[in-house]
């Protein structure tokens, strides 16, 4: 009997080694997020599972799809959890989606009620949801509060895009540009006006007339000197902050919550207290009504890789990241993004004054705009459309080398080669 008991103990010991869970492999697409996720892992260990372990790997925004493609193809050390930007998500919708379908898990966790409805289906297609959105990604107008005061301009003066252009022309006569221009604005402004790059049936530029009008409007900002093209034509390039922003060459930038919390504070610390935040100017419709004063573009979400060996454990951690109050608050106060998880918006730490933005209640501004946030129509060709416009057409449009009509024609022709399933 003693020998049998010894054998049983040995087997149990060996089994324990064999069955010991491996650390989760979490891939994130932002080096700035690495510190945050390491903090959340420690919080999870403290409050949920003291034996939980995870390895956090950070890759660049454009590097992540390449890394993931290799992991999927080779099955060599694939991730359990993947953080993707919504713009890149469409890349994985053309064939078999390599992520776990989460609809039932989201429902059981109550996230179908607690995530802002417009953001909930962001990482999904045809009624299936493959990821949970972390950020609200609501667009506002960041403006130089100190320069507005010096030039005797108020946010109320810029309440509509018509008045924005009016004052922009007046400022140009004084040698002052009003706004930095970026290719992302096209999609942002289309959504603010009630359209999108694609409709639910996959039609590119469903309202072509509105798309052409918006492209003309953007081009005119540059032609009239109201807008300025940044170095390297991007408001996300560090060079832009070192030149046009710090020098006061421009007065305003369209950006999401994460742009103000992360990029502005990271690259213009010397302008603390000199930035202001206001809703986007509204479009005046033909009937005289006003559009919503926000829009959206880009934002991170968490997805579970379908080939992962620890799907349930991975979901438990993702659910914690999404629903735990402290995890959400830390994401905001740590300078990352305003969460899409609505219950946390009531936390006083989300609504307090922000010194960087002249003691404005930064979080409250986004909470107040959330109900007007437009939905994003996801399509497998969206990544190709976004980068094609950005890399091949934007500068040509701004400098009058191509008309909006020809631009749309050429984009349609190019995207016909991309699957729309």
GROMACS .gro file of C-alpha atoms in nm:
model
  421
    1UNK     CA    1   0.000   0.000   0.000
    2UNK     CA    2   0.284   0.234   0.086
    3UNK     CA    3   0.442   0.167  -0.255
    4UNK     CA    4   0.111   0.245  -0.429
    5UNK     CA    5   0.078   0.571  -0.241
    6UNK     CA    6   0.431   0.666  -0.336
    7UNK     CA    7   0.354   0.593  -0.703
    8UNK     CA    8   0.036   0.805  -0.683
    9UNK     CA    9   0.230   1.091  -0.530
   10UNK     CA   10   0.494   1.069  -0.800
   11UNK     CA   11   0.231   1.064  -1.075
   12UNK     CA   12   0.057   1.364  -0.922
   13UNK     CA   13   0.386   1.548  -0.904
   14UNK     CA   14   0.467   1.474  -1.266
   15UNK     CA   15   0.114   1.564  -1.371
   16UNK     CA   16   0.144   1.890  -1.189
   17UNK     CA   17   0.450   1.976  -1.391
   18UNK     CA   18   0.291   1.872  -1.718
   19UNK     CA   19  -0.031   2.056  -1.652
   20UNK     CA   20   0.128   2.370  -1.515
   21UNK     CA   21  -0.009   2.661  -1.713
   22UNK     CA   22   0.230   2.856  -1.930
   23UNK     CA   23   0.239   3.235  -1.911
   24UNK     CA   24   0.003   3.405  -2.152
   25UNK     CA   25   0.170   3.560  -2.453
   26UNK     CA   26   0.025   3.908  -2.506
   27UNK     CA   27   0.118   4.105  -2.816
   28UNK     CA   28   0.049   4.476  -2.816
   29UNK     CA   29   0.089   4.722  -3.100
   30UNK     CA   30   0.217   5.017  -2.899
   31UNK     CA   31   0.546   5.048  -2.711
   32UNK     CA   32   0.379   5.307  -2.488
   33UNK     CA   33   0.126   5.045  -2.380
   34UNK     CA   34   0.386   4.802  -2.246
   35UNK     CA   35   0.415   4.975  -1.908
   36UNK     CA   36   0.036   4.985  -1.878
   37UNK     CA   37  -0.010   4.614  -1.944
   38UNK     CA   38   0.267   4.522  -1.706
   39UNK     CA   39   0.085   4.723  -1.439
   40UNK     CA   40  -0.245   4.553  -1.517
   41UNK     CA   41  -0.082   4.210  -1.493
   42UNK     CA   42   0.035   4.298  -1.142
   43UNK     CA   43  -0.312   4.429  -1.057
   44UNK     CA   44  -0.466   4.102  -1.184
   45UNK     CA   45  -0.222   3.900  -0.974
   46UNK     CA   46  -0.310   4.106  -0.668
   47UNK     CA   47  -0.688   4.098  -0.705
   48UNK     CA   48  -0.774   3.784  -0.906
   49UNK     CA   49  -0.502   3.522  -0.949
   50UNK     CA   50  -0.172   3.543  -0.762
   51UNK     CA   51  -0.021   3.272  -0.985
   52UNK     CA   52  -0.108   3.445  -1.312
   53UNK     CA   53   0.181   3.512  -1.546
   54UNK     CA   54   0.204   3.687  -1.880
   55UNK     CA   55   0.475   3.794  -2.119
   56UNK     CA   56   0.412   4.132  -2.280
   57UNK     CA   57   0.562   4.186  -2.626
   58UNK     CA   58   0.536   4.531  -2.786
   59UNK     CA   59   0.555   4.585  -3.160
   60UNK     CA   60   0.506   4.889  -3.380
   61UNK     CA   61   0.168   4.979  -3.528
   62UNK     CA   62   0.268   4.870  -3.879
   63UNK     CA   63   0.497   4.590  -3.758
   64UNK     CA   64   0.225   4.391  -3.579
   65UNK     CA   65   0.049   4.248  -3.890
   66UNK     CA   66   0.379   4.113  -4.024
   67UNK     CA   67   0.468   3.949  -3.693
   68UNK     CA   68   0.121   3.802  -3.661
   69UNK     CA   69   0.122   3.671  -4.019
   70UNK     CA   70   0.445   3.482  -3.954
   71UNK     CA   71   0.313   3.339  -3.626
   72UNK     CA   72  -0.009   3.222  -3.792
   73UNK     CA   73   0.175   3.064  -4.082
   74UNK     CA   74   0.448   2.890  -3.884
   75UNK     CA   75   0.261   2.831  -3.557
   76UNK     CA   76   0.590   2.913  -3.386
   77UNK     CA   77   0.522   3.080  -3.049
   78UNK     CA   78   0.188   3.239  -3.147
   79UNK     CA   79   0.024   3.492  -2.914
   80UNK     CA   80  -0.274   3.425  -2.690
   81UNK     CA   81  -0.398   3.786  -2.686
   82UNK     CA   82  -0.343   4.040  -2.961
   83UNK     CA   83  -0.392   4.416  -2.946
   84UNK     CA   84  -0.475   4.559  -3.288
   85UNK     CA   85  -0.569   4.897  -3.421
   86UNK     CA   86  -0.910   4.901  -3.588
   87UNK     CA   87  -0.764   5.026  -3.916
   88UNK     CA   88  -0.553   4.710  -3.947
   89UNK     CA   89  -0.826   4.472  -3.830
   90UNK     CA   90  -0.988   4.461  -4.174
   91UNK     CA   91  -0.674   4.286  -4.302
   92UNK     CA   92  -0.794   3.967  -4.134
   93UNK     CA   93  -1.147   3.967  -4.274
   94UNK     CA   94  -1.073   3.854  -4.629
   95UNK     CA   95  -1.045   3.481  -4.551
   96UNK     CA   96  -1.088   3.271  -4.239
   97UNK     CA   97  -1.071   3.506  -3.942
   98UNK     CA   98  -0.785   3.393  -3.713
   99UNK     CA   99  -0.950   3.522  -3.396
  100UNK     CA  100  -1.201   3.373  -3.152
  101UNK     CA  101  -1.560   3.484  -3.207
  102UNK     CA  102  -1.654   3.659  -2.881
  103UNK     CA  103  -2.023   3.748  -2.906
  104UNK     CA  104  -2.145   3.502  -2.642
  105UNK     CA  105  -1.859   3.582  -2.405
  106UNK     CA  106  -1.922   3.955  -2.445
  107UNK     CA  107  -2.291   3.902  -2.368
  108UNK     CA  108  -2.221   3.686  -2.061
  109UNK     CA  109  -1.983   3.951  -1.927
  110UNK     CA  110  -2.242   4.226  -1.976
  111UNK     CA  111  -2.011   4.411  -2.211
  112UNK     CA  112  -2.284   4.429  -2.474
  113UNK     CA  113  -2.454   4.676  -2.241
  114UNK     CA  114  -2.150   4.847  -2.091
  115UNK     CA  115  -1.944   4.928  -2.401
  116UNK     CA  116  -2.064   5.229  -2.599
  117UNK     CA  117  -2.299   5.078  -2.862
  118UNK     CA  118  -2.131   5.254  -3.154
  119UNK     CA  119  -1.796   5.099  -3.059
  120UNK     CA  120  -1.913   4.748  -2.970
  121UNK     CA  121  -1.918   4.602  -3.326
  122UNK     CA  122  -1.595   4.776  -3.428
  123UNK     CA  123  -1.387   4.459  -3.437
  124UNK     CA  124  -1.652   4.256  -3.612
  125UNK     CA  125  -1.817   4.175  -3.940
  126UNK     CA  126  -2.161   4.048  -4.043
  127UNK     CA  127  -2.292   4.015  -3.688
  128UNK     CA  128  -1.983   3.844  -3.546
  129UNK     CA  129  -1.754   4.014  -3.297
  130UNK     CA  130  -1.387   3.919  -3.269
  131UNK     CA  131  -1.251   4.185  -3.037
  132UNK     CA  132  -1.337   4.437  -2.770
  133UNK     CA  133  -1.257   4.808  -2.824
  134UNK     CA  134  -1.063   4.976  -2.546
  135UNK     CA  135  -1.079   5.339  -2.652
  136UNK     CA  136  -1.362   5.578  -2.726
  137UNK     CA  137  -1.153   5.742  -3.001
  138UNK     CA  138  -1.380   6.045  -3.018
  139UNK     CA  139  -1.246   6.333  -3.225
  140UNK     CA  140  -1.212   6.688  -3.093
  141UNK     CA  141  -1.028   7.000  -3.198
  142UNK     CA  142  -0.711   7.063  -2.998
  143UNK     CA  143  -0.624   7.432  -3.013
  144UNK     CA  144  -0.358   7.664  -2.881
  145UNK     CA  145  -0.545   7.838  -2.606
  146UNK     CA  146  -0.272   8.097  -2.554
  147UNK     CA  147  -0.258   8.189  -2.923
  148UNK     CA  148  -0.637   8.202  -2.951
  149UNK     CA  149  -0.639   8.460  -2.672
  150UNK     CA  150  -0.356   8.654  -2.832
  151UNK     CA  151  -0.538   8.662  -3.166
  152UNK     CA  152  -0.872   8.737  -2.998
  153UNK     CA  153  -1.036   8.414  -3.117
  154UNK     CA  154  -1.269   8.205  -2.900
  155UNK     CA  155  -1.388   7.844  -2.940
  156UNK     CA  156  -1.737   7.985  -2.993
  157UNK     CA  157  -1.604   8.168  -3.301
  158UNK     CA  158  -1.523   7.825  -3.446
  159UNK     CA  159  -1.855   7.656  -3.371
  160UNK     CA  160  -1.911   7.561  -3.738
  161UNK     CA  161  -1.674   7.475  -4.020
  162UNK     CA  162  -1.812   7.773  -4.212
  163UNK     CA  163  -1.708   8.011  -3.936
  164UNK     CA  164  -1.380   7.821  -3.902
  165UNK     CA  165  -1.300   7.897  -4.268
  166UNK     CA  166  -1.414   8.258  -4.230
  167UNK     CA  167  -1.179   8.323  -3.939
  168UNK     CA  168  -0.908   8.112  -4.100
  169UNK     CA  169  -0.898   8.344  -4.401
  170UNK     CA  170  -0.883   8.645  -4.173
  171UNK     CA  171  -0.593   8.491  -3.980
  172UNK     CA  172  -0.412   8.401  -4.301
  173UNK     CA  173  -0.410   8.770  -4.393
  174UNK     CA  174  -0.212   8.820  -4.071
  175UNK     CA  175   0.031   8.541  -4.164
  176UNK     CA  176  -0.117   8.280  -3.928
  177UNK     CA  177  -0.221   7.930  -4.041
  178UNK     CA  178  -0.515   7.781  -3.851
  179UNK     CA  179  -0.493   7.402  -3.878
  180UNK     CA  180  -0.253   7.120  -3.962
  181UNK     CA  181  -0.382   6.893  -4.240
  182UNK     CA  182  -0.361   6.515  -4.236
  183UNK     CA  183  -0.492   6.234  -4.460
  184UNK     CA  184  -0.688   6.085  -4.170
  185UNK     CA  185  -0.915   6.391  -4.178
  186UNK     CA  186  -1.091   6.264  -4.490
  187UNK     CA  187  -1.239   5.964  -4.312
  188UNK     CA  188  -1.303   6.166  -3.997
  189UNK     CA  189  -1.494   6.439  -4.179
  190UNK     CA  190  -1.692   6.192  -4.391
  191UNK     CA  191  -1.819   6.024  -4.074
  192UNK     CA  192  -1.896   6.354  -3.910
  193UNK     CA  193  -2.113   6.434  -4.213
  194UNK     CA  194  -2.301   6.104  -4.188
  195UNK     CA  195  -2.117   5.895  -4.447
  196UNK     CA  196  -1.815   5.661  -4.452
  197UNK     CA  197  -1.558   5.503  -4.683
  198UNK     CA  198  -1.782   5.195  -4.723
  199UNK     CA  199  -2.143   5.109  -4.658
  200UNK     CA  200  -2.271   4.785  -4.505
  201UNK     CA  201  -2.298   4.628  -4.852
  202UNK     CA  202  -1.932   4.698  -4.924
  203UNK     CA  203  -1.981   4.989  -5.164
  204UNK     CA  204  -1.682   5.223  -5.170
  205UNK     CA  205  -1.775   5.591  -5.128
  206UNK     CA  206  -2.149   5.525  -5.087
  207UNK     CA  207  -2.215   5.901  -5.106
  208UNK     CA  208  -1.974   5.996  -5.384
  209UNK     CA  209  -2.101   6.353  -5.409
  210UNK     CA  210  -2.034   6.413  -5.040
  211UNK     CA  211  -1.691   6.250  -5.068
  212UNK     CA  212  -1.596   6.481  -5.356
  213UNK     CA  213  -1.726   6.784  -5.170
  214UNK     CA  214  -1.521   6.691  -4.863
  215UNK     CA  215  -1.205   6.638  -5.066
  216UNK     CA  216  -1.251   6.975  -5.235
  217UNK     CA  217  -1.302   7.139  -4.898
  218UNK     CA  218  -0.981   6.988  -4.760
  219UNK     CA  219  -0.785   7.093  -5.068
  220UNK     CA  220  -0.920   7.448  -5.042
  221UNK     CA  221  -0.794   7.474  -4.684
  222UNK     CA  222  -0.444   7.419  -4.815
  223UNK     CA  223  -0.486   7.640  -5.122
  224UNK     CA  224  -0.624   7.927  -4.913
  225UNK     CA  225  -0.344   7.899  -4.658
  226UNK     CA  226  -0.586   7.812  -4.377
  227UNK     CA  227  -0.429   7.469  -4.344
  228UNK     CA  228  -0.066   7.361  -4.350
  229UNK     CA  229   0.076   7.026  -4.461
  230UNK     CA  230   0.311   6.897  -4.190
  231UNK     CA  231   0.659   6.774  -4.266
  232UNK     CA  232   0.622   6.421  -4.404
  233UNK     CA  233   0.248   6.496  -4.439
  234UNK     CA  234   0.155   6.346  -4.101
  235UNK     CA  235   0.043   6.487  -3.768
  236UNK     CA  236   0.172   6.165  -3.607
  237UNK     CA  237   0.538   6.220  -3.694
  238UNK     CA  238   0.762   6.358  -3.414
  239UNK     CA  239   0.916   6.601  -3.665
  240UNK     CA  240   0.576   6.772  -3.696
  241UNK     CA  241   0.572   6.858  -3.325
  242UNK     CA  242   0.926   6.991  -3.334
  243UNK     CA  243   0.846   7.226  -3.620
  244UNK     CA  244   0.490   7.338  -3.689
  245UNK     CA  245   0.350   7.282  -3.340
  246UNK     CA  246   0.620   7.411  -3.108
  247UNK     CA  247   0.678   7.717  -3.325
  248UNK     CA  248   0.311   7.818  -3.322
  249UNK     CA  249   0.285   7.785  -3.699
  250UNK     CA  250  -0.056   7.620  -3.658
  251UNK     CA  251  -0.333   7.685  -3.408
  252UNK     CA  252  -0.528   7.359  -3.411
  253UNK     CA  253  -0.524   6.985  -3.480
  254UNK     CA  254  -0.806   6.734  -3.517
  255UNK     CA  255  -0.734   6.440  -3.288
  256UNK     CA  256  -0.887   6.167  -3.074
  257UNK     CA  257  -0.874   6.130  -2.696
  258UNK     CA  258  -0.555   5.925  -2.726
  259UNK     CA  259  -0.389   6.194  -2.939
  260UNK     CA  260  -0.423   6.448  -2.660
  261UNK     CA  261  -0.344   6.213  -2.374
  262UNK     CA  262  -0.042   6.058  -2.539
  263UNK     CA  263   0.110   6.242  -2.834
  264UNK     CA  264   0.050   6.605  -2.740
  265UNK     CA  265   0.170   6.553  -2.385
  266UNK     CA  266   0.465   6.340  -2.493
  267UNK     CA  267   0.592   6.566  -2.771
  268UNK     CA  268   0.494   6.915  -2.647
  269UNK     CA  269   0.552   6.911  -2.269
  270UNK     CA  270   0.669   7.272  -2.289
  271UNK     CA  271   0.314   7.373  -2.393
  272UNK     CA  272   0.150   7.246  -2.075
  273UNK     CA  273  -0.145   7.468  -1.991
  274UNK     CA  274  -0.143   7.626  -2.338
  275UNK     CA  275  -0.359   7.365  -2.511
  276UNK     CA  276  -0.738   7.374  -2.515
  277UNK     CA  277  -0.996   7.115  -2.614
  278UNK     CA  278  -1.325   7.182  -2.792
  279UNK     CA  279  -1.578   6.975  -2.990
  280UNK     CA  280  -1.524   6.966  -3.364
  281UNK     CA  281  -1.688   7.253  -3.550
  282UNK     CA  282  -2.024   7.141  -3.690
  283UNK     CA  283  -2.120   7.111  -4.055
  284UNK     CA  284  -2.420   7.321  -4.153
  285UNK     CA  285  -2.653   7.101  -4.357
  286UNK     CA  286  -2.860   7.230  -4.647
  287UNK     CA  287  -3.170   7.242  -4.428
  288UNK     CA  288  -2.986   7.459  -4.174
  289UNK     CA  289  -2.943   7.186  -3.912
  290UNK     CA  290  -2.604   7.109  -3.762
  291UNK     CA  291  -2.407   6.786  -3.773
  292UNK     CA  292  -2.268   6.612  -3.466
  293UNK     CA  293  -1.959   6.777  -3.324
  294UNK     CA  294  -1.741   6.470  -3.309
  295UNK     CA  295  -1.627   6.182  -3.524
  296UNK     CA  296  -1.388   5.887  -3.497
  297UNK     CA  297  -1.083   5.725  -3.651
  298UNK     CA  298  -0.858   5.444  -3.522
  299UNK     CA  299  -0.839   5.289  -3.178
  300UNK     CA  300  -0.705   4.977  -3.010
  301UNK     CA  301  -0.891   4.656  -2.934
  302UNK     CA  302  -0.810   4.320  -2.774
  303UNK     CA  303  -0.858   3.993  -2.964
  304UNK     CA  304  -0.794   3.626  -2.883
  305UNK     CA  305  -0.590   3.428  -3.133
  306UNK     CA  306  -0.791   3.124  -3.241
  307UNK     CA  307  -0.487   2.895  -3.225
  308UNK     CA  308  -0.404   2.989  -2.867
  309UNK     CA  309  -0.386   2.704  -2.615
  310UNK     CA  310  -0.538   2.903  -2.326
  311UNK     CA  311  -0.846   3.071  -2.468
  312UNK     CA  312  -1.054   3.069  -2.149
  313UNK     CA  313  -0.768   3.202  -1.939
  314UNK     CA  314  -0.701   3.466  -2.202
  315UNK     CA  315  -1.063   3.578  -2.203
  316UNK     CA  316  -1.067   3.604  -1.824
  317UNK     CA  317  -0.776   3.846  -1.841
  318UNK     CA  318  -0.927   4.048  -2.129
  319UNK     CA  319  -1.257   4.069  -1.941
  320UNK     CA  320  -1.068   4.203  -1.640
  321UNK     CA  321  -0.886   4.464  -1.851
  322UNK     CA  322  -1.218   4.576  -1.996
  323UNK     CA  323  -1.436   4.577  -1.684
  324UNK     CA  324  -1.214   4.648  -1.383
  325UNK     CA  325  -1.249   5.007  -1.271
  326UNK     CA  326  -0.888   5.047  -1.167
  327UNK     CA  327  -0.759   4.901  -1.495
  328UNK     CA  328  -0.973   5.144  -1.694
  329UNK     CA  329  -0.885   5.446  -1.483
  330UNK     CA  330  -0.514   5.370  -1.506
  331UNK     CA  331  -0.540   5.355  -1.883
  332UNK     CA  332  -0.684   5.707  -1.883
  333UNK     CA  333  -0.478   5.880  -1.613
  334UNK     CA  334  -0.165   5.711  -1.745
  335UNK     CA  335  -0.198   5.908  -2.066
  336UNK     CA  336  -0.330   5.640  -2.297
  337UNK     CA  337  -0.697   5.674  -2.396
  338UNK     CA  338  -1.049   5.742  -2.277
  339UNK     CA  339  -1.215   5.400  -2.235
  340UNK     CA  340  -1.518   5.277  -2.428
  341UNK     CA  341  -1.641   5.108  -2.107
  342UNK     CA  342  -1.920   5.339  -1.991
  343UNK     CA  343  -1.955   5.249  -1.618
  344UNK     CA  344  -1.610   5.389  -1.541
  345UNK     CA  345  -1.700   5.732  -1.678
  346UNK     CA  346  -1.859   5.815  -1.343
  347UNK     CA  347  -1.532   5.774  -1.155
  348UNK     CA  348  -1.420   6.115  -1.029
  349UNK     CA  349  -1.066   6.053  -1.151
  350UNK     CA  350  -1.199   6.042  -1.507
  351UNK     CA  351  -1.369   6.378  -1.475
  352UNK     CA  352  -1.120   6.591  -1.284
  353UNK     CA  353  -0.942   6.896  -1.423
  354UNK     CA  354  -0.639   6.837  -1.642
  355UNK     CA  355  -0.350   7.078  -1.595
  356UNK     CA  356  -0.203   7.012  -1.938
  357UNK     CA  357  -0.524   7.137  -2.098
  358UNK     CA  358  -0.559   7.451  -1.893
  359UNK     CA  359  -0.755   7.276  -1.615
  360UNK     CA  360  -1.036   7.175  -1.848
  361UNK     CA  361  -1.225   6.864  -1.744
  362UNK     CA  362  -1.080   6.657  -2.025
  363UNK     CA  363  -1.267   6.333  -1.954
  364UNK     CA  364  -1.603   6.504  -1.919
  365UNK     CA  365  -1.568   6.659  -2.264
  366UNK     CA  366  -1.540   6.311  -2.417
  367UNK     CA  367  -1.813   6.162  -2.202
  368UNK     CA  368  -2.047   6.440  -2.317
  369UNK     CA  369  -1.963   6.381  -2.685
  370UNK     CA  370  -1.993   6.002  -2.671
  371UNK     CA  371  -2.362   5.976  -2.758
  372UNK     CA  372  -2.299   6.150  -3.091
  373UNK     CA  373  -2.008   5.929  -3.191
  374UNK     CA  374  -2.069   5.778  -3.537
  375UNK     CA  375  -2.040   5.407  -3.604
  376UNK     CA  376  -1.752   5.283  -3.821
  377UNK     CA  377  -1.840   5.052  -4.110
  378UNK     CA  378  -1.577   4.779  -4.112
  379UNK     CA  379  -1.472   4.631  -4.447
  380UNK     CA  380  -1.186   4.400  -4.552
  381UNK     CA  381  -1.066   4.671  -4.792
  382UNK     CA  382  -1.057   4.950  -4.536
  383UNK     CA  383  -0.685   4.912  -4.453
  384UNK     CA  384  -0.596   4.923  -4.823
  385UNK     CA  385  -0.821   5.225  -4.878
  386UNK     CA  386  -0.677   5.416  -4.581
  387UNK     CA  387  -0.313   5.359  -4.675
  388UNK     CA  388  -0.373   5.405  -5.047
  389UNK     CA  389  -0.523   5.749  -4.987
  390UNK     CA  390  -0.252   5.839  -4.738
  391UNK     CA  391   0.048   5.725  -4.941
  392UNK     CA  392  -0.059   5.770  -5.302
  393UNK     CA  393  -0.319   6.045  -5.326
  394UNK     CA  394  -0.325   6.286  -5.033
  395UNK     CA  395  -0.031   6.507  -5.126
  396UNK     CA  396  -0.129   6.506  -5.494
  397UNK     CA  397  -0.478   6.621  -5.399
  398UNK     CA  398  -0.352   6.894  -5.167
  399UNK     CA  399  -0.123   7.037  -5.434
  400UNK     CA  400  -0.383   7.022  -5.711
  401UNK     CA  401  -0.212   6.745  -5.907
  402UNK     CA  402  -0.527   6.531  -5.909
  403UNK     CA  403  -0.896   6.618  -5.885
  404UNK     CA  404  -1.125   6.459  -5.629
  405UNK     CA  405  -1.322   6.296  -5.911
  406UNK     CA  406  -1.010   6.135  -6.059
  407UNK     CA  407  -0.888   6.035  -5.713
  408UNK     CA  408  -1.208   5.845  -5.641
  409UNK     CA  409  -1.199   5.682  -5.984
  410UNK     CA  410  -0.843   5.561  -5.934
  411UNK     CA  411  -0.909   5.437  -5.581
  412UNK     CA  412  -1.207   5.236  -5.702
  413UNK     CA  413  -0.995   5.081  -5.976
  414UNK     CA  414  -0.714   4.992  -5.737
  415UNK     CA  415  -0.942   4.846  -5.470
  416UNK     CA  416  -1.124   4.622  -5.717
  417UNK     CA  417  -0.824   4.391  -5.682
  418UNK     CA  418  -0.882   4.356  -5.304
  419UNK     CA  419  -1.132   4.092  -5.179
  420UNK     CA  420  -1.451   4.235  -5.030
  421UNK     CA  421  -1.580   3.923  -4.852
   0.00000   0.00000   0.00000
